[in-house]
Amino acid sequence: MKCQIRQLAGLLVAGLLAVPVQAQLNVFACEPEWAALAQELAGEHATIFTATHASQDPHYVQARPSLIAKLRSADLAVCTGAELEIGWMPMLQRRGRNPAVLPGQAGYFEAAQQVELLEKPAKLDRAEGDVHGAGNPHFLMDPRRILRVASALSSRLQQLDPGNKSAYESLLQEFTTRWQSAIRRWQSSAEGLRGKRVVVHHREWIYLLDWLGMQRVGSLEPKPGIPPNLAHLATLKEQQADMIILSPRNDTKPSAWLQKQTGTPIVVLPHTVGAVPNSDDLFGLFDEVIRRLSESAKT
Ligand SMILES: [Zn+2]
């Protein structure tokens, strides 16, 4: 009997130890940038899963069973929205059978809802393959918009996990201070880029160019999501661009062709966290973008 009681007590203690002191929020981030932002704003209070890698194009992702399983156990899904994930996220939500992360619920956060979108089409014609039907979803590249997303995301974390409200508040405060000071630093380094003429591969840089006062004079893709073709590329030869911008995931042949024709330098910029070395968080991402642009402008 004594032995049984001791065993029972042992089991109870083991059971108590197995209960985590503090439950963490399970965050499902659609893209690496939102995983990075959630990490800044939630710190140790969240376990974060990133659904896509920097090498993947978030316009086109396969709704794999492993992603469905991750969404099923999530407390919060953080995505870009503006139809960037329209080809895969709705399917994950349907198959995930997790009511907490469905559209309209507190557990589903769309960053696009927090910012003003550029290039909203007057009329959508998907027959032409346009993948920016709800406006340009690549607003990540404007750090001022990230600040607005950060504030809203922090409120959502506080709503879902009110026990840690004050921790989220101080993490947001800390991030905001560091981010605002970084924006001043980036703007000052980028002063010489104002007015530069740019040809882009995919139309994912308009927010960056808008922020830095640069000008997009053409895109290698005739429409977002439509691969470049020679007839279209030929029209870009007369644009007298200062640089051609692409991301590491783009096909390099069209930009190489244009460079050969015009001598315009090519700049490869990270389009998300982790896309190139030294871009492992949001601060590193913009440090690297500004460094690469400034270096190209010097030549
Ligand atoms: Zn796009």
Short mmCIF file of C-alpha atoms and ligand atoms in Angstrom, two decimals:
data_model
loop_
_atom_site.label_atom_id
_atom_site.label_comp_id
_atom_site.label_asym_id
_atom_site.label_seq_id
_atom_site.Cartn_x
_atom_site.Cartn_y
_atom_site.Cartn_z
CA MET A 1 0.00 0.00 0.00
CA LYS A 2 2.77 2.35 1.03
CA CYS A 3 4.55 1.49 -2.17
CA GLN A 4 1.42 2.22 -4.22
CA ILE A 5 0.96 5.58 -2.53
CA ARG A 6 4.57 6.45 -3.25
CA GLN A 7 4.08 5.44 -6.90
CA LEU A 8 0.91 7.48 -7.10
CA ALA A 9 2.66 10.51 -5.59
CA GLY A 10 5.49 10.05 -8.07
CA LEU A 11 3.06 9.99 -10.97
CA LEU A 12 1.33 13.11 -9.70
CA VAL A 13 4.63 14.98 -9.44
CA ALA A 14 5.63 13.82 -12.92
CA GLY A 15 2.22 14.97 -14.20
CA LEU A 16 2.65 18.39 -12.64
CA LEU A 17 6.13 18.76 -14.09
CA ALA A 18 4.81 17.88 -17.55
CA VAL A 19 2.39 20.83 -17.49
CA PRO A 20 4.18 23.83 -18.99
CA VAL A 21 4.50 26.78 -16.65
CA GLN A 22 3.23 29.07 -19.36
CA ALA A 23 1.39 27.99 -22.51
CA GLN A 24 2.82 29.50 -25.66
CA LEU A 25 0.80 30.70 -28.63
CA ASN A 26 1.24 28.55 -31.72
CA VAL A 27 1.79 30.95 -34.58
CA PHE A 28 1.57 29.88 -38.23
CA ALA A 29 3.33 32.47 -40.41
CA CYS A 30 2.56 32.32 -44.13
CA GLU A 31 5.87 33.97 -45.11
CA PRO A 32 9.28 34.38 -43.43
CA GLU A 33 8.78 38.13 -42.89
CA TRP A 34 5.73 37.60 -40.68
CA ALA A 35 7.52 34.86 -38.74
CA ALA A 36 10.30 37.38 -38.12
CA LEU A 37 7.84 40.08 -37.05
CA ALA A 38 5.93 37.69 -34.79
CA GLN A 39 9.25 36.70 -33.22
CA GLU A 40 10.07 40.36 -32.48
CA LEU A 41 6.62 40.99 -30.97
CA ALA A 42 5.96 37.75 -29.10
CA GLY A 43 9.45 36.75 -27.96
CA GLU A 44 9.33 33.67 -25.77
CA HIS A 45 5.53 33.67 -25.63
CA ALA A 46 5.06 32.07 -29.04
CA THR A 47 6.21 29.05 -30.97
CA ILE A 48 6.43 30.11 -34.58
CA PHE A 49 6.16 27.94 -37.69
CA THR A 50 7.01 29.39 -41.10
CA ALA A 51 4.96 27.91 -43.94
CA THR A 52 7.20 29.03 -46.81
CA HIS A 53 10.91 29.55 -47.45
CA ALA A 54 12.55 32.53 -49.09
CA SER A 55 13.19 30.40 -52.18
CA GLN A 56 9.45 29.81 -52.70
CA ASP A 57 7.14 32.20 -54.50
CA PRO A 58 4.22 32.85 -52.11
CA HIS A 59 1.95 33.42 -55.11
CA TYR A 60 2.32 29.71 -55.86
CA VAL A 61 2.58 27.28 -52.94
CA GLN A 62 1.41 23.70 -52.71
CA ALA A 63 -1.14 23.06 -49.94
CA ARG A 64 0.82 20.11 -48.54
CA PRO A 65 -0.57 17.83 -45.76
CA SER A 66 2.26 18.97 -43.44
CA LEU A 67 1.04 22.57 -43.76
CA ILE A 68 -2.56 21.50 -43.08
CA ALA A 69 -1.41 19.72 -39.91
CA LYS A 70 0.48 22.79 -38.72
CA LEU A 71 -2.50 25.06 -39.33
CA ARG A 72 -4.73 22.64 -37.45
CA SER A 73 -2.78 23.21 -34.24
CA ALA A 74 -2.27 26.97 -34.69
CA ASP A 75 -3.73 29.64 -32.40
CA LEU A 76 -2.90 32.39 -34.85
CA ALA A 77 -2.15 32.48 -38.59
CA VAL A 78 -0.30 35.57 -39.79
CA CYS A 79 -0.42 36.12 -43.55
CA THR A 80 0.06 38.91 -46.07
CA GLY A 81 -3.47 38.86 -47.47
CA ALA A 82 -4.41 40.99 -50.51
CA GLU A 83 -4.84 37.65 -52.31
CA LEU A 84 -1.11 36.82 -52.18
CA GLU A 85 -1.96 33.41 -50.68
CA ILE A 86 -5.24 32.95 -52.57
CA GLY A 87 -3.92 29.81 -54.33
CA TRP A 88 -3.20 27.87 -51.14
CA MET A 89 -4.29 29.43 -47.84
CA PRO A 90 -8.08 29.02 -48.36
CA MET A 91 -7.46 25.33 -49.09
CA LEU A 92 -5.35 24.95 -45.93
CA GLN A 93 -8.10 26.66 -43.94
CA ARG A 94 -10.77 24.37 -45.38
CA ARG A 95 -8.80 21.21 -44.75
CA GLY A 96 -7.26 22.31 -41.47
CA ARG A 97 -10.64 22.17 -39.70
CA ASN A 98 -9.45 24.68 -37.12
CA PRO A 99 -12.23 27.26 -36.67
CA ALA A 100 -9.88 29.57 -34.72
CA VAL A 101 -7.85 30.51 -37.80
CA LEU A 102 -10.65 31.02 -40.33
CA PRO A 103 -11.19 34.45 -41.97
CA GLY A 104 -13.05 36.79 -39.65
CA GLN A 105 -11.73 35.09 -36.51
CA ALA A 106 -9.20 36.61 -34.11
CA GLY A 107 -6.82 33.78 -34.97
CA TYR A 108 -6.47 34.89 -38.60
CA PHE A 109 -4.44 38.04 -39.16
CA GLU A 110 -3.97 39.61 -42.58
CA ALA A 111 -1.25 42.26 -42.66
CA ALA A 112 -2.78 43.83 -45.79
CA GLN A 113 -5.82 44.87 -43.74
CA GLN A 114 -3.59 47.29 -41.82
CA VAL A 115 -2.02 49.22 -44.70
CA GLU A 116 -2.93 51.17 -47.79
CA LEU A 117 -2.22 49.12 -50.92
CA LEU A 118 -0.71 50.56 -54.08
CA GLU A 119 -1.65 49.58 -57.65
CA LYS A 120 -5.22 48.56 -56.91
CA PRO A 121 -6.63 47.69 -60.35
CA ALA A 122 -9.77 49.47 -61.47
CA LYS A 123 -10.89 46.20 -62.97
CA LEU A 124 -9.48 42.73 -62.52
CA ASP A 125 -8.87 40.55 -65.50
CA ARG A 126 -7.50 37.23 -64.34
CA ALA A 127 -7.76 35.91 -67.87
CA GLU A 128 -4.57 37.86 -68.47
CA GLY A 129 -2.93 36.05 -65.56
CA ASP A 130 -2.57 39.07 -63.29
CA VAL A 131 -1.66 37.80 -59.82
CA HIS A 132 -2.06 41.22 -58.15
CA GLY A 133 -5.82 41.29 -58.42
CA ALA A 134 -6.48 43.00 -55.06
CA GLY A 135 -3.65 45.53 -55.38
CA ASN A 136 0.10 45.05 -55.01
CA PRO A 137 0.63 42.72 -52.01
CA HIS A 138 4.40 43.31 -51.64
CA PHE A 139 4.10 46.11 -49.06
CA LEU A 140 6.67 44.40 -46.86
CA MET A 141 9.29 46.48 -48.66
CA ASP A 142 8.07 49.71 -47.03
CA PRO A 143 9.28 49.75 -43.41
CA ARG A 144 6.73 52.46 -42.48
CA ARG A 145 3.95 50.04 -43.38
CA ILE A 146 5.65 47.31 -41.33
CA LEU A 147 5.34 49.57 -38.30
CA ARG A 148 1.57 49.77 -38.76
CA VAL A 149 1.36 46.00 -39.18
CA ALA A 150 3.48 45.54 -36.03
CA SER A 151 1.15 47.63 -33.93
CA ALA A 152 -1.95 45.72 -35.12
CA LEU A 153 -0.26 42.34 -34.75
CA SER A 154 0.76 43.15 -31.20
CA SER A 155 -2.85 44.05 -30.36
CA ARG A 156 -3.93 40.71 -31.77
CA LEU A 157 -1.38 38.85 -29.64
CA GLN A 158 -2.65 40.70 -26.59
CA GLN A 159 -6.23 39.80 -27.47
CA LEU A 160 -5.42 36.11 -27.87
CA ASP A 161 -3.15 35.88 -24.85
CA PRO A 162 -4.33 38.54 -22.37
CA GLY A 163 -2.29 37.01 -19.55
CA ASN A 164 0.89 38.31 -21.23
CA LYS A 165 -0.50 41.69 -22.31
CA SER A 166 2.18 43.75 -20.62
CA ALA A 167 4.97 41.61 -22.08
CA TYR A 168 3.60 42.15 -25.61
CA GLU A 169 3.26 45.87 -24.93
CA SER A 170 6.89 46.24 -23.94
CA LEU A 171 8.11 44.11 -26.86
CA LEU A 172 6.15 46.36 -29.24
CA GLN A 173 7.58 49.48 -27.59
CA GLU A 174 11.10 48.11 -27.88
CA PHE A 175 10.61 47.10 -31.54
CA THR A 176 9.06 50.46 -32.45
CA THR A 177 11.95 52.43 -30.97
CA ARG A 178 14.58 50.31 -32.72
CA TRP A 179 12.64 50.26 -36.01
CA GLN A 180 12.07 54.04 -36.11
CA SER A 181 15.74 54.66 -35.52
CA ALA A 182 16.63 52.12 -38.24
CA ILE A 183 14.24 53.85 -40.69
CA ARG A 184 16.07 57.15 -40.10
CA ARG A 185 19.40 55.39 -40.70
CA TRP A 186 18.19 53.69 -43.91
CA GLN A 187 16.67 56.91 -45.27
CA SER A 188 19.84 58.80 -44.66
CA SER A 189 21.98 56.13 -46.37
CA ALA A 190 19.58 56.05 -49.32
CA GLU A 191 19.53 59.80 -49.96
CA GLY A 192 21.64 59.40 -53.13
CA LEU A 193 19.12 56.95 -54.61
CA ARG A 194 16.35 59.53 -54.98
CA GLY A 195 15.20 59.86 -58.60
CA LYS A 196 17.02 56.74 -59.83
CA ARG A 197 15.24 54.98 -62.69
CA VAL A 198 14.60 51.28 -62.17
CA VAL A 199 13.44 48.34 -64.24
CA VAL A 200 12.13 45.52 -62.02
CA HIS A 201 11.61 41.85 -62.78
CA HIS A 202 8.36 41.20 -60.84
CA ARG A 203 6.39 44.18 -59.56
CA GLU A 204 7.37 43.58 -55.94
CA TRP A 205 9.46 46.72 -55.38
CA ILE A 206 6.99 49.56 -55.84
CA TYR A 207 6.67 50.14 -52.08
CA LEU A 208 10.46 50.27 -51.70
CA LEU A 209 10.81 52.66 -54.64
CA ASP A 210 7.93 54.80 -53.37
CA TRP A 211 9.52 55.04 -49.92
CA LEU A 212 12.97 55.98 -51.27
CA GLY A 213 11.76 58.35 -54.01
CA MET A 214 12.96 56.10 -56.84
CA GLN A 215 11.11 55.57 -60.08
CA ARG A 216 9.97 52.35 -61.73
CA VAL A 217 10.24 52.76 -65.50
CA GLY A 218 9.40 49.21 -66.52
CA SER A 219 8.96 45.57 -65.52
CA LEU A 220 10.50 42.52 -67.18
CA GLU A 221 7.22 40.67 -66.62
CA PRO A 222 4.61 42.21 -68.95
CA LYS A 223 2.06 41.65 -66.15
CA PRO A 224 2.58 40.36 -62.62
CA GLY A 225 2.94 36.59 -62.91
CA ILE A 226 3.41 36.53 -66.71
CA PRO A 227 6.97 35.50 -67.68
CA PRO A 228 9.04 38.00 -69.68
CA ASN A 229 9.07 37.61 -73.47
CA LEU A 230 11.44 39.05 -76.02
CA ALA A 231 8.95 41.42 -77.66
CA HIS A 232 8.18 42.98 -74.29
CA LEU A 233 11.84 43.11 -73.21
CA ALA A 234 12.73 44.97 -76.41
CA THR A 235 10.40 47.81 -75.39
CA LEU A 236 12.46 48.33 -72.21
CA LYS A 237 15.72 49.07 -74.05
CA GLU A 238 14.89 52.76 -74.46
CA GLN A 239 14.01 53.35 -70.80
CA GLN A 240 17.50 54.53 -69.78
CA ALA A 241 17.27 52.79 -66.44
CA ASP A 242 19.95 53.18 -63.76
CA MET A 243 19.50 49.61 -62.54
CA ILE A 244 17.55 46.39 -63.02
CA ILE A 245 16.20 44.95 -59.76
CA LEU A 246 15.35 41.33 -59.22
CA SER A 247 15.11 38.93 -56.31
CA PRO A 248 17.16 35.72 -55.94
CA ARG A 249 14.13 33.60 -56.88
CA ASN A 250 13.68 35.27 -60.32
CA ASP A 251 14.89 33.79 -63.60
CA THR A 252 18.14 35.61 -64.40
CA LYS A 253 17.99 35.27 -68.20
CA PRO A 254 15.66 38.22 -68.99
CA SER A 255 17.68 40.69 -66.89
CA ALA A 256 20.92 39.36 -68.36
CA TRP A 257 19.52 39.95 -71.87
CA LEU A 258 18.55 43.54 -71.04
CA GLN A 259 21.90 44.19 -69.40
CA LYS A 260 23.68 42.93 -72.50
CA GLN A 261 21.64 45.25 -74.70
CA THR A 262 21.90 48.36 -72.54
CA GLY A 263 24.76 47.94 -70.07
CA THR A 264 22.38 48.65 -67.16
CA PRO A 265 23.67 47.07 -63.93
CA ILE A 266 21.68 44.32 -62.22
CA VAL A 267 20.98 44.46 -58.48
CA VAL A 268 19.73 41.35 -56.70
CA LEU A 269 17.75 42.36 -53.61
CA PRO A 270 16.39 40.11 -50.85
CA HIS A 271 12.59 40.08 -51.14
CA THR A 272 12.11 38.55 -47.69
CA VAL A 273 13.94 37.55 -44.52
CA GLY A 274 16.59 34.92 -45.23
CA ALA A 275 16.68 35.43 -49.02
CA VAL A 276 20.39 36.36 -49.03
CA PRO A 277 23.16 36.12 -46.40
CA ASN A 278 22.91 38.70 -43.57
CA SER A 279 19.13 39.09 -43.97
CA ASP A 280 18.09 36.79 -41.16
CA ASP A 281 15.76 39.25 -39.47
CA LEU A 282 13.78 42.29 -40.59
CA PHE A 283 16.56 44.72 -39.63
CA GLY A 284 19.13 42.69 -41.59
CA LEU A 285 16.76 42.51 -44.56
CA PHE A 286 16.57 46.29 -44.95
CA ASP A 287 20.26 46.80 -44.07
CA GLU A 288 21.09 44.50 -46.96
CA VAL A 289 18.57 46.10 -49.38
CA ILE A 290 19.96 49.60 -48.73
CA ARG A 291 23.57 48.40 -48.87
CA ARG A 292 23.09 46.66 -52.22
CA LEU A 293 21.19 49.60 -53.77
CA SER A 294 23.74 52.14 -52.57
CA GLU A 295 26.62 50.07 -53.86
CA SER A 296 25.03 49.84 -57.31
CA ALA A 297 24.30 53.59 -57.37
CA LYS A 298 28.00 54.33 -56.71
CA THR A 299 29.15 52.46 -59.81
ZN ZN B 1 3.59 39.61 -56.78
#
